[in-house]
Amino acid sequence: MKRKQKPKLAVFKFASCDGCQLSLLDCEDELLLLADAVRIANFAEASRAVLRGPYDITLVEGSITTAHDAERIREIRARSRFLMTIGACATAGGVQALRNYRDVKEFTRIVYARPDYIDTLATSTPIADHVKVDFELRGCPIDKRQLLEVLAALLAGRGPKVASHSVCVQCKLRGNVCVMVAHGTPCLGPVTHAGCGALCPTYHRGCYGCFGPAETTNTKGIEGALLAAGASHEDIARAYATFNAAAPPFRKAQEEQLVQIRLKEGPRG
Ligand code: SF4
Ligand code: SF4
């Protein structure tokens, strides 16, 4: 009897720090089981094997920042049955998307002795802006439990169960005292996607928004609470301008704060 082939798993990297791929290697206890369940077809961090597609499951880390990236992701998509993006870079453009609202040539002039050698796009964009994405896993870096849940679901042929609620729900499930209510510490938990297990509030810090916007966010709604907790409009604008700065709800929230700052400053003479 012909033995059934294991599904082919491929992992590809674009502009990123590799932290999300390392979350996969960090699975330690589960890694051998996973390696037994799939055939690693491409994963530069873990294996020298390079098999051509088609791939059954493709994980993509990183954002699109060069014309070559844009071409390569289309080619990878054409060879992938199920394509999942992992991390803030791949799902929202990452911290490198801060360039989207400035002149990237000015940055390269400041940083590089020979900026004329730098071949880059003016923007850093998520993978979904370029090709169809079947599933997006948020976080900077991603949470390995969420990653394993999606992979296990795919291998079992069922739908993945990844919560889309806010960090506040995870925070309450851990029995934390709310740092914003009890201590007046500004916290982005109410508008941030669950995934980290409310790590920062558990250690009495406000949430930094690493997992990007929750499925439904009300950034206007928490503005008053953040101001009451002592954050200025500048602080709030900065809080949204991190790993998920270009995710539309966070970008919009940042712009609203910039309008408030300009109104406060009054007309320029
Ligand atoms: S999302 Fe964060 S951890 Fe993942 S590759 Fe980008 S910068 Fe690194
Ligand atoms: S500490 Fe932050 S995440 Fe936790 S309940 Fe309060 S606002 Fe939500």
Tab-separated table of C-alpha atoms and ligand atoms in Angstrom:
chain	number	residue	atom	x	y	z
A	1	MET	CA	0.000	0.000	0.000
A	2	LYS	CA	1.318	3.470	-0.903
A	3	ARG	CA	2.235	5.493	2.218
A	4	LYS	CA	0.576	8.903	2.510
A	5	GLN	CA	3.052	11.784	2.076
A	6	LYS	CA	3.430	14.151	5.002
A	7	PRO	CA	2.301	17.744	4.320
A	8	LYS	CA	5.098	20.054	3.218
A	9	LEU	CA	5.784	23.014	5.535
A	10	ALA	CA	7.724	26.025	4.262
A	11	VAL	CA	8.821	29.098	6.189
A	12	PHE	CA	9.913	32.273	4.376
A	13	LYS	CA	11.367	35.523	5.638
A	14	PHE	CA	11.018	39.086	4.346
A	15	ALA	CA	12.007	42.321	6.159
A	16	SER	CA	12.038	41.229	9.800
A	17	CYS	CA	14.228	40.343	12.768
A	18	ASP	CA	13.581	36.534	12.710
A	19	GLY	CA	11.909	36.697	16.139
A	20	CYS	CA	8.705	35.066	14.896
A	21	GLN	CA	10.609	32.179	13.276
A	22	LEU	CA	12.455	31.741	16.563
A	23	SER	CA	9.060	31.378	18.300
A	24	LEU	CA	8.586	28.263	16.176
A	25	LEU	CA	11.988	26.887	17.200
A	26	ASP	CA	11.144	27.828	20.786
A	27	CYS	CA	8.379	25.203	20.774
A	28	GLU	CA	10.924	22.792	22.368
A	29	ASP	CA	8.580	20.099	23.772
A	30	GLU	CA	6.369	20.102	20.687
A	31	LEU	CA	9.021	20.580	18.008
A	32	LEU	CA	9.868	16.894	17.522
A	33	LEU	CA	6.182	16.009	17.223
A	34	LEU	CA	5.740	18.772	14.673
A	35	ALA	CA	8.854	17.726	12.745
A	36	ASP	CA	7.405	14.203	12.660
A	37	ALA	CA	4.036	15.393	11.363
A	38	VAL	CA	5.325	17.520	8.465
A	39	ARG	CA	8.102	17.572	5.907
A	40	ILE	CA	10.227	20.714	6.297
A	41	ALA	CA	10.455	21.973	2.737
A	42	ASN	CA	12.047	25.365	3.383
A	43	PHE	CA	13.047	26.861	6.733
A	44	ALA	CA	16.470	28.526	6.659
A	45	GLU	CA	16.574	28.895	10.464
A	46	ALA	CA	16.112	25.144	11.030
A	47	SER	CA	17.092	23.071	8.023
A	48	ARG	CA	19.266	23.029	4.910
A	49	ALA	CA	16.494	21.269	2.992
A	50	VAL	CA	15.177	23.320	0.104
A	51	LEU	CA	12.334	21.604	-1.725
A	52	ARG	CA	10.384	23.309	-4.456
A	53	GLY	CA	6.646	23.635	-3.964
A	54	PRO	CA	3.827	23.250	-3.989
A	55	TYR	CA	3.781	23.654	-0.211
A	56	ASP	CA	0.805	22.583	1.894
A	57	ILE	CA	1.441	25.125	4.652
A	58	THR	CA	3.526	28.265	4.158
A	59	LEU	CA	4.446	30.594	7.014
A	60	VAL	CA	5.588	34.076	6.035
A	61	GLU	CA	7.479	36.408	8.358
A	62	GLY	CA	8.348	40.013	7.543
A	63	SER	CA	7.037	42.903	5.489
A	64	ILE	CA	7.441	43.956	1.868
A	65	THR	CA	10.059	46.699	1.591
A	66	THR	CA	11.659	46.217	-1.827
A	67	ALA	CA	10.423	45.648	-5.384
A	68	HIS	CA	12.174	42.258	-5.266
A	69	ASP	CA	10.179	41.323	-2.111
A	70	ALA	CA	6.941	42.150	-3.917
A	71	GLU	CA	7.868	39.848	-6.774
A	72	ARG	CA	9.083	37.031	-4.476
A	73	ILE	CA	5.892	36.941	-2.362
A	74	ARG	CA	3.769	36.525	-5.510
A	75	GLU	CA	5.939	33.614	-6.552
A	76	ILE	CA	5.701	32.015	-3.061
A	77	ARG	CA	1.908	32.481	-3.051
A	78	ALA	CA	1.655	30.675	-6.380
A	79	ARG	CA	3.432	27.660	-4.808
A	80	SER	CA	1.413	27.636	-1.523
A	81	ARG	CA	-1.896	25.944	-0.747
A	82	PHE	CA	-2.373	27.635	2.660
A	83	LEU	CA	-0.434	30.801	3.378
A	84	MET	CA	-0.286	32.218	6.887
A	85	THR	CA	1.470	35.438	7.894
A	86	ILE	CA	3.207	35.492	11.268
A	87	GLY	CA	3.979	38.580	13.329
A	88	ALA	CA	3.557	42.335	13.288
A	89	CYS	CA	5.925	42.833	10.327
A	90	ALA	CA	3.965	40.460	8.088
A	91	THR	CA	0.493	41.471	9.291
A	92	ALA	CA	0.938	45.242	9.742
A	93	GLY	CA	4.243	46.302	8.165
A	94	GLY	CA	6.153	46.167	11.472
A	95	VAL	CA	8.178	48.864	13.163
A	96	GLN	CA	9.799	49.531	9.784
A	97	ALA	CA	6.433	50.924	8.593
A	98	LEU	CA	7.226	54.073	10.590
A	99	ARG	CA	8.949	55.120	7.365
A	100	ASN	CA	5.577	55.186	5.566
A	101	TYR	CA	4.788	58.644	6.897
A	102	ARG	CA	8.222	60.219	6.402
A	103	ASP	CA	10.703	60.642	3.599
A	104	VAL	CA	12.640	57.352	3.494
A	105	LYS	CA	15.423	59.043	1.465
A	106	GLU	CA	16.082	61.341	4.433
A	107	PHE	CA	16.565	58.262	6.674
A	108	THR	CA	18.950	56.536	4.271
A	109	ARG	CA	20.931	59.773	3.884
A	110	ILE	CA	21.380	59.995	7.664
A	111	VAL	CA	22.183	56.298	8.265
A	112	TYR	CA	24.326	55.217	5.295
A	113	ALA	CA	27.589	56.600	3.965
A	114	ARG	CA	26.491	55.623	0.416
A	115	PRO	CA	22.676	55.880	0.359
A	116	ASP	CA	22.761	55.543	-3.422
A	117	TYR	CA	23.409	51.788	-2.906
A	118	ILE	CA	20.131	51.387	-0.949
A	119	ASP	CA	17.340	49.991	-3.068
A	120	THR	CA	14.133	50.277	-1.074
A	121	LEU	CA	10.462	51.131	-1.457
A	122	ALA	CA	9.091	54.240	0.239
A	123	THR	CA	6.791	52.044	2.332
A	124	SER	CA	6.839	48.843	4.361
A	125	THR	CA	3.592	46.976	3.766
A	126	PRO	CA	1.923	43.828	5.127
A	127	ILE	CA	1.850	40.674	3.015
A	128	ALA	CA	-1.939	40.929	2.598
A	129	ASP	CA	-1.450	44.161	0.615
A	130	HIS	CA	0.243	42.060	-2.079
A	131	VAL	CA	-1.268	38.567	-2.139
A	132	LYS	CA	-4.202	36.609	-0.704
A	133	VAL	CA	-3.477	35.537	2.888
A	134	ASP	CA	-5.408	32.623	4.400
A	135	PHE	CA	-4.715	33.364	8.058
A	136	GLU	CA	-2.956	36.147	9.983
A	137	LEU	CA	-1.255	35.508	13.313
A	138	ARG	CA	-0.479	38.714	15.183
A	139	GLY	CA	2.139	39.642	17.751
A	140	CYS	CA	5.688	40.910	18.033
A	141	PRO	CA	6.782	38.225	18.306
A	142	ILE	CA	3.920	35.736	17.818
A	143	ASP	CA	2.763	33.522	20.674
A	144	LYS	CA	3.959	29.931	20.224
A	145	ARG	CA	0.741	28.482	21.733
A	146	GLN	CA	-1.345	30.301	19.121
A	147	LEU	CA	1.037	29.126	16.388
A	148	LEU	CA	0.820	25.496	17.541
A	149	GLU	CA	-2.971	25.732	17.713
A	150	VAL	CA	-3.181	26.887	14.082
A	151	LEU	CA	-0.709	24.233	12.877
A	152	ALA	CA	-2.480	21.479	14.853
A	153	ALA	CA	-5.836	22.608	13.446
A	154	LEU	CA	-4.520	22.581	9.875
A	155	LEU	CA	-3.020	19.114	10.274
A	156	ALA	CA	-6.273	17.824	11.818
A	157	GLY	CA	-8.387	19.453	9.103
A	158	ARG	CA	-10.373	21.678	11.478
A	159	GLY	CA	-10.668	25.440	11.915
A	160	PRO	CA	-8.123	27.138	14.239
A	161	LYS	CA	-9.334	28.531	17.552
A	162	VAL	CA	-7.438	31.772	18.092
A	163	ALA	CA	-9.190	34.292	20.324
A	164	SER	CA	-9.878	37.660	18.692
A	165	HIS	CA	-10.815	39.522	21.875
A	166	SER	CA	-8.687	42.102	23.692
A	167	VAL	CA	-5.829	41.698	26.174
A	168	CYS	CA	-8.248	42.825	28.937
A	169	VAL	CA	-10.054	39.452	28.709
A	170	GLN	CA	-6.781	37.555	29.202
A	171	CYS	CA	-5.841	39.976	31.974
A	172	LYS	CA	-9.089	39.290	33.848
A	173	LEU	CA	-8.724	35.528	33.317
A	174	ARG	CA	-5.342	35.765	35.097
A	175	GLY	CA	-7.034	37.504	38.028
A	176	ASN	CA	-4.933	40.668	37.640
A	177	VAL	CA	-5.812	43.926	39.305
A	178	CYS	CA	-6.260	46.494	36.506
A	179	VAL	CA	-3.169	48.734	36.455
A	180	MET	CA	-5.109	51.558	34.815
A	181	VAL	CA	-7.978	51.566	37.315
A	182	ALA	CA	-5.962	50.785	40.457
A	183	HIS	CA	-2.697	52.613	39.777
A	184	GLY	CA	-3.442	55.075	36.974
A	185	THR	CA	-0.926	53.394	34.656
A	186	PRO	CA	-1.772	53.980	30.953
A	187	CYS	CA	-2.522	50.640	29.258
A	188	LEU	CA	-3.385	49.735	25.636
A	189	GLY	CA	-4.924	46.399	26.706
A	190	PRO	CA	-8.536	47.373	25.882
A	191	VAL	CA	-7.711	47.875	22.178
A	192	THR	CA	-5.023	45.201	21.744
A	193	HIS	CA	-5.459	41.695	20.310
A	194	ALA	CA	-5.104	38.855	22.833
A	195	GLY	CA	-2.104	36.544	22.543
A	196	CYS	CA	0.570	37.449	25.096
A	197	GLY	CA	-1.473	36.296	28.099
A	198	ALA	CA	-1.515	39.892	29.446
A	199	LEU	CA	2.205	39.628	30.183
A	200	CYS	CA	2.893	43.290	30.987
A	201	PRO	CA	-0.173	43.991	33.181
A	202	THR	CA	0.667	40.808	35.114
A	203	TYR	CA	3.957	42.495	36.045
A	204	HIS	CA	2.222	45.818	36.808
A	205	ARG	CA	3.062	47.524	33.510
A	206	GLY	CA	0.668	48.923	30.953
A	207	CYS	CA	0.179	46.948	27.720
A	208	TYR	CA	2.357	48.189	24.804
A	209	GLY	CA	0.051	46.945	22.036
A	210	CYS	CA	2.487	44.311	20.667
A	211	PHE	CA	-0.315	42.130	19.234
A	212	GLY	CA	-1.875	44.998	17.282
A	213	PRO	CA	-5.518	45.976	17.207
A	214	ALA	CA	-8.122	43.539	18.533
A	215	GLU	CA	-10.877	42.508	16.103
A	216	THR	CA	-13.059	45.382	17.246
A	217	THR	CA	-11.338	48.355	18.827
A	218	ASN	CA	-12.587	51.600	20.293
A	219	THR	CA	-9.444	53.710	20.418
A	220	LYS	CA	-11.539	56.870	20.855
A	221	GLY	CA	-13.222	55.217	23.838
A	222	ILE	CA	-10.022	54.698	25.833
A	223	GLU	CA	-8.555	58.098	25.032
A	224	GLY	CA	-10.244	59.641	28.099
A	225	ALA	CA	-8.984	56.853	30.386
A	226	LEU	CA	-5.411	57.242	29.082
A	227	LEU	CA	-5.519	61.040	29.582
A	228	ALA	CA	-6.993	60.569	33.067
A	229	ALA	CA	-4.124	58.157	33.827
A	230	GLY	CA	-1.695	60.997	33.155
A	231	ALA	CA	-0.731	60.298	29.516
A	232	SER	CA	-0.482	63.338	27.238
A	233	HIS	CA	-1.671	63.383	23.602
A	234	GLU	CA	2.029	63.065	22.660
A	235	ASP	CA	2.370	59.961	24.889
A	236	ILE	CA	-0.711	58.343	23.351
A	237	ALA	CA	0.464	59.100	19.794
A	238	ARG	CA	3.849	57.526	20.613
A	239	ALA	CA	2.213	54.471	22.222
A	240	TYR	CA	0.423	53.656	18.951
A	241	ALA	CA	3.539	54.313	16.841
A	242	THR	CA	5.420	51.097	17.570
A	243	PHE	CA	5.400	47.559	16.102
A	244	ASN	CA	1.873	47.892	14.693
A	245	ALA	CA	2.027	51.591	13.778
A	246	ALA	CA	0.579	51.032	10.299
A	247	ALA	CA	-2.302	48.756	11.372
A	248	PRO	CA	-5.270	50.934	10.321
A	249	PRO	CA	-6.975	51.343	13.764
A	250	PHE	CA	-3.658	52.217	15.453
A	251	ARG	CA	-2.665	54.534	12.615
A	252	LYS	CA	-6.041	56.321	12.835
A	253	ALA	CA	-5.732	56.639	16.632
A	254	GLN	CA	-2.260	58.135	16.221
A	255	GLU	CA	-3.516	60.662	13.644
A	256	GLU	CA	-6.339	61.717	15.986
A	257	GLN	CA	-3.775	62.447	18.700
A	258	LEU	CA	-1.620	64.440	16.275
A	259	VAL	CA	-4.685	66.584	15.438
A	260	GLN	CA	-5.190	67.227	19.171
A	261	ILE	CA	-1.510	68.198	19.547
A	262	ARG	CA	-1.770	70.655	16.626
A	263	LEU	CA	-4.976	72.169	18.059
A	264	LYS	CA	-3.234	72.595	21.430
A	265	GLU	CA	-0.274	74.310	19.779
A	266	GLY	CA	-2.614	76.739	17.981
A	267	PRO	CA	-1.994	78.431	14.621
A	268	ARG	CA	1.638	78.883	13.571
A	269	GLY	CA	2.593	82.448	12.675
B	1	SF4	S1	6.981	40.802	14.210
B	1	SF4	FE1	8.489	41.452	15.766
B	1	SF4	S2	9.455	39.541	16.425
B	1	SF4	FE2	8.387	39.086	14.466
B	1	SF4	S3	9.942	39.407	12.913
B	1	SF4	FE3	8.859	41.372	13.119
B	1	SF4	S4	10.086	42.548	14.617
B	1	SF4	FE4	10.727	40.400	14.783
B	2	SF4	S1	-4.485	46.274	33.157
B	2	SF4	FE1	-4.761	46.842	31.014
B	2	SF4	S2	-5.169	44.883	30.024
B	2	SF4	FE2	-5.528	44.558	32.200
B	2	SF4	S3	-7.717	44.967	32.471
B	2	SF4	FE3	-6.634	46.875	32.889
B	2	SF4	S4	-6.696	47.971	30.950
B	2	SF4	FE4	-7.153	45.811	30.493
